Coordinates of C-alpha atoms in Angstrom, one line a residue:
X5 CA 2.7 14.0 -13.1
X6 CA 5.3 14.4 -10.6
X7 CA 2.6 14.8 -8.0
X8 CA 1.0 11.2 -8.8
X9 CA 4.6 9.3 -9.1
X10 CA 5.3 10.8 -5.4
X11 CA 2.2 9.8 -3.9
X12 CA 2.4 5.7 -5.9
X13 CA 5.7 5.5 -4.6
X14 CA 5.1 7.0 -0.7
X15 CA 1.6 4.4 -0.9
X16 CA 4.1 2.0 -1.5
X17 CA 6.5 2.6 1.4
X18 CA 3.0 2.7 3.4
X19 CA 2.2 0.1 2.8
X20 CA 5.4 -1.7 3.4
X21 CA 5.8 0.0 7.2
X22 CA 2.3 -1.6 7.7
X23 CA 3.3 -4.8 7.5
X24 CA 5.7 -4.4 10.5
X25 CA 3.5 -2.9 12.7
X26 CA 3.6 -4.5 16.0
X27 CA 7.3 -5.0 15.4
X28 CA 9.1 -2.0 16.9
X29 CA 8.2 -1.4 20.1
X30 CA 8.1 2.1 21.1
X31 CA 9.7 3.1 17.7
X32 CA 7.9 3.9 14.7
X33 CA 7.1 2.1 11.9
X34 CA 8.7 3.7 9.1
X35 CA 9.0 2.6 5.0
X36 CA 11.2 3.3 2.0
X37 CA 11.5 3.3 -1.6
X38 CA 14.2 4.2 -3.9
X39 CA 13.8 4.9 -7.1
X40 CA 15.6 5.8 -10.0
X41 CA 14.2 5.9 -13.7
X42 CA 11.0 5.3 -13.2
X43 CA 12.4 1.9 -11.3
X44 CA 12.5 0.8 -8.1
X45 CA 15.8 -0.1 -7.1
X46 CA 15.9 -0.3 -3.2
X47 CA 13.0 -1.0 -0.5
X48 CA 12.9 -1.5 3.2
X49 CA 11.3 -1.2 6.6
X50 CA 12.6 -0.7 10.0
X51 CA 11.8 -4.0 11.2
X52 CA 12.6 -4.2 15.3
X53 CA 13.9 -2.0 17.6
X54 CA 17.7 -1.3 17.6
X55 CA 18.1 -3.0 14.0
X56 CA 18.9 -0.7 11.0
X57 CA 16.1 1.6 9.7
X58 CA 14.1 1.4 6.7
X59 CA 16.4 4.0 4.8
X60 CA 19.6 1.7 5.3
X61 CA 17.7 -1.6 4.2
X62 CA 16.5 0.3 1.2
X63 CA 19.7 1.8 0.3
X64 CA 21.5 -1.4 0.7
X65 CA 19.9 -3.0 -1.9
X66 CA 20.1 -0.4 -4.1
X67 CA 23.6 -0.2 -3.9
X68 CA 25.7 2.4 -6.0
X69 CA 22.6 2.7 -8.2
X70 CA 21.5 5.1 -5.3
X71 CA 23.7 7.5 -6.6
X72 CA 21.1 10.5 -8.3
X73 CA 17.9 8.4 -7.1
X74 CA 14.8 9.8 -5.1
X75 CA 14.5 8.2 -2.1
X76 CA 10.7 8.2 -0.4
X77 CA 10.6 7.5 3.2
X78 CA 7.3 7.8 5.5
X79 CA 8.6 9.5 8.3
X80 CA 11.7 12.0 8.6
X81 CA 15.2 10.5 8.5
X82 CA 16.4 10.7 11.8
X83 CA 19.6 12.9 12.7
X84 CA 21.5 11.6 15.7
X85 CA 22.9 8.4 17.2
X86 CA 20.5 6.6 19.0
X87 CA 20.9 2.7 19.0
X88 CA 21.8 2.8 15.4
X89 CA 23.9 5.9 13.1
X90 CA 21.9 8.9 11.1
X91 CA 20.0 8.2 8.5
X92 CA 20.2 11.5 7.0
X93 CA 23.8 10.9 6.8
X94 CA 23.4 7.7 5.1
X95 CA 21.5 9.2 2.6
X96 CA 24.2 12.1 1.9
X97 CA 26.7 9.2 1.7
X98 CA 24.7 7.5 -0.7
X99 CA 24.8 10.6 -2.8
X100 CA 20.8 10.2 -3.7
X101 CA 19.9 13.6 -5.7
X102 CA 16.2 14.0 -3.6
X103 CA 14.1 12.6 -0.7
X104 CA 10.2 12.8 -0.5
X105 CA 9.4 12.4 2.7
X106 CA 5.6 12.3 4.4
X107 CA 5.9 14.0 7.5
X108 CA 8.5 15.7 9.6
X109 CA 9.3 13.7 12.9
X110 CA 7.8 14.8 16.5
X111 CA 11.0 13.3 18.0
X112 CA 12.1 16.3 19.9
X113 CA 15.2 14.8 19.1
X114 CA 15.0 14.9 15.5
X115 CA 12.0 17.5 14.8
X116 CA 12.8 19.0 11.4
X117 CA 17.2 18.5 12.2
X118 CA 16.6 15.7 9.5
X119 CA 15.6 17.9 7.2
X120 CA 17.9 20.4 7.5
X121 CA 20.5 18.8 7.4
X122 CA 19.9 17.0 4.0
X123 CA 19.1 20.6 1.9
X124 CA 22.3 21.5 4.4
X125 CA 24.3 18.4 2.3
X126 CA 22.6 19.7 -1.2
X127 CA 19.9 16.9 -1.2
X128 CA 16.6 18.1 -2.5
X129 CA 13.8 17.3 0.2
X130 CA 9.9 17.1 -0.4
X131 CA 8.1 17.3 2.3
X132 CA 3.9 16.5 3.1
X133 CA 3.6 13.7 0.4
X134 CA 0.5 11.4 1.8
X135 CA 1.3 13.3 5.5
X136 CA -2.2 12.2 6.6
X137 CA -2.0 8.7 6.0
X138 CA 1.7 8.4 7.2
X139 CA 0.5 10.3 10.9
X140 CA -2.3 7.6 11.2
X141 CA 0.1 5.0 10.6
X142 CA 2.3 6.3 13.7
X143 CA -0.6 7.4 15.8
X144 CA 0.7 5.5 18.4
X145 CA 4.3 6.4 18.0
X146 CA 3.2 10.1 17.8
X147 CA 1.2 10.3 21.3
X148 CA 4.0 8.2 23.0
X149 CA 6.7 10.4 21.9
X150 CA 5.5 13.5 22.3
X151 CA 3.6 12.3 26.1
X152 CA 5.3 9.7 27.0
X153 CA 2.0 8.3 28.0
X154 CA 0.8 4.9 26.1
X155 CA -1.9 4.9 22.9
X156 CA -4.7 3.6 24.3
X157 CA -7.1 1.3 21.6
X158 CA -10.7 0.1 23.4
X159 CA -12.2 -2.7 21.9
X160 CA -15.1 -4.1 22.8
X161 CA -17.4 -7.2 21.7
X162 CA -21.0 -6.5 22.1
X163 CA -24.5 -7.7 20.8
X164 CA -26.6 -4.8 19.2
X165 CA -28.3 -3.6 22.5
X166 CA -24.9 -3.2 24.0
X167 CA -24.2 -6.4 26.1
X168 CA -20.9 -7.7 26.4
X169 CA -22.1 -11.1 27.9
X170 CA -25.4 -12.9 28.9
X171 CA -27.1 -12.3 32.2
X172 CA -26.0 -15.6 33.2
X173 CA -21.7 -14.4 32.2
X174 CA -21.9 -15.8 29.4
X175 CA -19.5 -14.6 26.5
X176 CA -18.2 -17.7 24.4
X177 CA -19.2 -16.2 21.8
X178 CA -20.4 -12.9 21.1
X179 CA -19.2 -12.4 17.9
X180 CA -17.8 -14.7 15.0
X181 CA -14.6 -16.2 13.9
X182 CA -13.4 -13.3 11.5
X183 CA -13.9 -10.6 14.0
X184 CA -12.0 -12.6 16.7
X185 CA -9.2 -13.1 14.3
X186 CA -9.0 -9.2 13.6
X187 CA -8.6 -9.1 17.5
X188 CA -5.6 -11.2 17.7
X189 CA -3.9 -9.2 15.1
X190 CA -4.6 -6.1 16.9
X191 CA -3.0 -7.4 19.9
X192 CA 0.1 -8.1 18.1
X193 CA 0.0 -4.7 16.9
X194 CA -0.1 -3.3 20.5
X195 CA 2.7 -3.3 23.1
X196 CA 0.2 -4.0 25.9
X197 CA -3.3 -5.8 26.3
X198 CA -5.1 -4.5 29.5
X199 CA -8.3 -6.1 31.2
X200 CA -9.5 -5.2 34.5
X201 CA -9.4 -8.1 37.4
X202 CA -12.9 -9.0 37.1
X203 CA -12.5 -9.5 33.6
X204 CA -9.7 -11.9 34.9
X205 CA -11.1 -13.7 37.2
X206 CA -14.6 -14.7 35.2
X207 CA -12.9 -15.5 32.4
X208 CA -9.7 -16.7 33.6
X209 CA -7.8 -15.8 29.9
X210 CA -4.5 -16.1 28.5
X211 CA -4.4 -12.8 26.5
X212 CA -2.0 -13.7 24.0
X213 CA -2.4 -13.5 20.5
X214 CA -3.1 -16.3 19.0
X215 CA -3.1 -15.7 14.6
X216 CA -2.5 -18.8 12.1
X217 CA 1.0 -17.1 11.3
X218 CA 3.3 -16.5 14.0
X219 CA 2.6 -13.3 15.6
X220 CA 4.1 -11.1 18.6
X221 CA 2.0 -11.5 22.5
X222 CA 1.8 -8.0 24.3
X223 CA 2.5 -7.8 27.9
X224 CA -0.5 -8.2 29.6
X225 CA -1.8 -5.5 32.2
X226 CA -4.4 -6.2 34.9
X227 CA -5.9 -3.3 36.5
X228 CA -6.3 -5.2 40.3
X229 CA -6.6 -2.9 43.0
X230 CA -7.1 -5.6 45.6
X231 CA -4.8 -8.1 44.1
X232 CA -7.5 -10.6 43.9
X233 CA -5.9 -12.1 41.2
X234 CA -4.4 -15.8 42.2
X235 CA -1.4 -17.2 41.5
X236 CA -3.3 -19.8 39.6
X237 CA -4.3 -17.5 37.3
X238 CA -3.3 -18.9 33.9
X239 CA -1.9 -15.3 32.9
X240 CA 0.9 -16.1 35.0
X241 CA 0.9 -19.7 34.4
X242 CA 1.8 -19.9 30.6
X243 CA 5.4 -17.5 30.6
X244 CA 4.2 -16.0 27.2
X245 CA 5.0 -13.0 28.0
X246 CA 5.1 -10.7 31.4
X247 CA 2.2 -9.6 33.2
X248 CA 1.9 -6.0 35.1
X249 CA -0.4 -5.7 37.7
X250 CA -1.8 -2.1 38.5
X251 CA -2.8 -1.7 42.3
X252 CA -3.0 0.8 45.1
X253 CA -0.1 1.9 47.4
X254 CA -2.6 0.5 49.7
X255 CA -1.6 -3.0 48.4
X256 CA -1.1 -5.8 51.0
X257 CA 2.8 -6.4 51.0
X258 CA 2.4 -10.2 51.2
X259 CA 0.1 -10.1 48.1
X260 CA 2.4 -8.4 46.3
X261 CA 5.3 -10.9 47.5
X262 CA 3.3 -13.6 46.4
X263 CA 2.6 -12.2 42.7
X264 CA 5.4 -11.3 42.0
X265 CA 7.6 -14.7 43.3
X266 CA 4.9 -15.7 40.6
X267 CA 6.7 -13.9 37.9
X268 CA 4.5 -10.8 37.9
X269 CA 5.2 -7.2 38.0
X270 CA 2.8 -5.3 40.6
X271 CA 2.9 -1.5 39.9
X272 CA 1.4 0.7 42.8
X273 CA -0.3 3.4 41.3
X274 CA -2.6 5.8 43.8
X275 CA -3.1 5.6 47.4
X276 CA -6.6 5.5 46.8
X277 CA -8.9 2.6 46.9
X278 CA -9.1 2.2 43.6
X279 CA -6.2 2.8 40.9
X280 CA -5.4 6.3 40.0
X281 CA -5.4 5.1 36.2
X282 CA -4.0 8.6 35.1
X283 CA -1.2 7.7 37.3
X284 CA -0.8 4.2 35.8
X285 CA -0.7 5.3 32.3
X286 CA 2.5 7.6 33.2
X287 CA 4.1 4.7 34.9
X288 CA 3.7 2.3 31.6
X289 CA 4.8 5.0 29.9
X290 CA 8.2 5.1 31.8
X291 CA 8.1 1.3 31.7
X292 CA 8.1 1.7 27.7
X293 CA 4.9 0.3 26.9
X294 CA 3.8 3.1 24.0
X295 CA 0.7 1.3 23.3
X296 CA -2.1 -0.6 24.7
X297 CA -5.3 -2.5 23.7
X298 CA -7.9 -2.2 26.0
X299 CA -9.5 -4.9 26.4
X300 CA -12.0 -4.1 30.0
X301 CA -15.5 -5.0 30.9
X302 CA -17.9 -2.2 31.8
X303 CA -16.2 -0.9 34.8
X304 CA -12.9 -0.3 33.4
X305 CA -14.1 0.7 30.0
X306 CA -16.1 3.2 31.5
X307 CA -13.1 4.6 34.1
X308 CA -10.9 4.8 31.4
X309 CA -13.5 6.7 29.6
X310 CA -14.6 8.8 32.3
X311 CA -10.9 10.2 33.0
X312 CA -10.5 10.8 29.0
X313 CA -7.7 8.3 28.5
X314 CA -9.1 5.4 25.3
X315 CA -8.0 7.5 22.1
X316 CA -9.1 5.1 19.8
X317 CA -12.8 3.1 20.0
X318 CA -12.6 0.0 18.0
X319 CA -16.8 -1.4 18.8
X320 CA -17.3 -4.6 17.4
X321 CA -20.8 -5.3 17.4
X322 CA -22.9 -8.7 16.3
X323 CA -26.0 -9.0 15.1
X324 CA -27.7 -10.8 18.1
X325 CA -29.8 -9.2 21.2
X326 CA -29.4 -11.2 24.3
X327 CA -31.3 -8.7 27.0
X328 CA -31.4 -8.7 30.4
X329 CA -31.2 -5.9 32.9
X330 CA -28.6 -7.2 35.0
X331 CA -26.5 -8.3 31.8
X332 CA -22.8 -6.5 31.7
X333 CA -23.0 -3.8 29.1
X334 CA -19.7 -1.7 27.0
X335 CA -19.5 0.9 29.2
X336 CA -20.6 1.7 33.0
X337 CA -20.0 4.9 34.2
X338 CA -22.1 7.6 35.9
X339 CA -22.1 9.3 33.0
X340 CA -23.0 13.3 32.2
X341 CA -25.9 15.1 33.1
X342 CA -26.7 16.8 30.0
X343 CA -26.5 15.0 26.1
X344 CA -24.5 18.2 25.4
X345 CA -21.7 16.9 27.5
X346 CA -21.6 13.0 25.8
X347 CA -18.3 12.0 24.5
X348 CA -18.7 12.3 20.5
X349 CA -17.0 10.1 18.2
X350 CA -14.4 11.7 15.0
X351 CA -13.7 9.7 11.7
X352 CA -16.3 6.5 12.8
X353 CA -15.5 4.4 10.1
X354 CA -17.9 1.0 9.7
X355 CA -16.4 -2.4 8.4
X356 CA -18.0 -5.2 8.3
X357 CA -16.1 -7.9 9.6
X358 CA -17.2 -11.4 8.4
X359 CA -20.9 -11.5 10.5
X360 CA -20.8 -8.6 12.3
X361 CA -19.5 -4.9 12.3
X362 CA -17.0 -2.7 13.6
X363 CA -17.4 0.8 14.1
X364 CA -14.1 2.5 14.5
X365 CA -13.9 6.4 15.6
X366 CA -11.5 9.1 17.8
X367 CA -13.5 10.2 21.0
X368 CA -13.8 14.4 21.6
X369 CA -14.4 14.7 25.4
X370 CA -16.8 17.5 27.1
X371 CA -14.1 20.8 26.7
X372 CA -12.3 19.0 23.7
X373 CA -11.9 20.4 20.4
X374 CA -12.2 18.2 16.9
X375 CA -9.4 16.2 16.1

């Protein structure tokens, strides 16, 4: 009995982190329930960056009823000051009698200290309750924190012979309303929404999210190793949010004068002729950006691919064939010699979005073990 009450009450606080995901920033998105009695008396979720964590907003509201309550919280109570005091320690003030909690917290910083120091105060600690489900809810969090290198998301819009656009260009549109919408909330889920410059350039986008509820715009990353973007572009036109722009050391100096008197950031990455994209990933790391929806044509989908750095495919395909040979496809790359070498897909998952489909999966690149 105990075993389903834990896991109702840690779905709960799941649930609840959900619904500020997009919210935090590089910080994770974290839930909590209190409960004494068989009643809940306290929940809350860390809702922005350097405001109080779900554990505080959860015990506030339960006030001195906290006293001999359980306390179920997604992710390990943190142990030091950061922008905001312990939460273990305002749990052991709150004199709660145990704390379930789904998974341990790959903050070097607070990696098990949590923990300890709670069974340290006399607090009774659970620990594993829903852990899979509570890891896939910080999948993002995890990589960036344990990397420092952004969560990389592909999404692509296709017809069912894998064309991303007519022949002609034409994209508007290949698939329908509900999948579009599912895109804009996946941008405000994501810290950063990266194209490459042709994608820019053709379609000359905004890449903001645009949801019937008020939602949060990533920054916007353009992969430009010529900086052939204008300062007309309307992605530096609108002031939604700030735009990166990854080039080459080999940049021109006035170009990068010019782009950035326009309000962008240009970020030299590689003295190649193309962008050392390995490179750029460290740098938007550093620059705090934990997460980023990729959203490329064929040539940057397929680089990204091709140096192992997409974690997470989200394909949404409709259920149209346009042809053409010369048509711009998913994915172009050179590809692997052998079908033994292809990039498998882990956990594919199908929805069907309003008219079309999404497959959903966790690539496993040549020399990569399972997930």
């Amino acid at each position: 009995m105990d075993i389903i009450n834990d896991e109702y009450y840690m779905r709960l606080a799941i649930d609840i982190a959900a619904k500020a995901k997009g919210q935090t920033g590089i910080n994770p998105v974290v839930g909590c329930v209190v409960v004494k009695a068989g009643r809940i008396i306290g929940i809350g979720t860390h809702l922005k960056r350097g405001s109080g964590h779900a554990e505080v907003h959860a015990l506030d509201m339960a006030g001195d009823e906290a006293k001999g309550a359980t306390v179920y919280v997604t992710l390990e109570p943190c142990s030091y000051h950061g922008k905001t005091p312990p939460c273990s320690e305002r749990i052991v003030a709150s004199q709660a009698a145990k704390v379930v909690v789904a998974m341990e917290d790959p903050n070097p910083k607070v990696a098990g200290r949590g923990i300890a120091r709670l069974r340290e105060c006399g607090v009774e600690v659970k620990v594993g309750v829903l852990a899979a489900e509570a890891r896939l809810l910080n999948e993002a969090f995890i990589k960036y924190i344990t990397t420092g290198l952004p969560f990389v998301t592909l999404k692509t819009a296709s017809t069912l012979d894998g064309k991303i656009a007519a022949k002609s260009g034409d994209s508007q549109w290949v698939t329908g309303p509900k999948a579009r919408e599912m895109v804009h909330t996946l941008r405000h889920q994501h810290e950063g929404i990266m194209v490459g410059v042709g994608t820019a350039l053709t379609d000359d986008p905004l890449l903001t999210t645009r949801l019937s509820v008020p939602a949060i715009s990533p920054v916007r990353i353009v992969a430009d190793s010529s900086l052939r973007l204008p300062r007309t572009a309307r992605l530096l036109q609108d002031g939604a949010t700030r735009t990166y722009i990854l080039t080459t050391e080999r940049a021109d100096p006035a170009k990068i004068k010019a782009l950035e008197a326009a309000g962008a950031k240009v970020v030299a990455s590689g003295a190649g002729k193309h962008v050392d994209l390995r490179r750029a990933m460290k740098r938007l790391g550093e620059l705090e950006i934990g997460s980023i929806l990729l959203e490329g044509g064929g040539r940057l989908n397929g680089a990204m691919l091709e140096e192992a750095l997409i974690d997470k495919l989200m394909l949404f395909y409709a259920p149209k064939i346009i042809g053409g040979a010369a048509a711009p496809v998913n994915f172009a790359l050179n590809g692997w010699d052998r079908m033994a070498d292809a990039v498998q897909i882990s956990q594919m998952q199908v929805e069907v979005v309003g008219e079309d489909v999404c497959l959903s999966g966790y690539p496993i690149y040549p020399g990569q073990t399972k997930r």
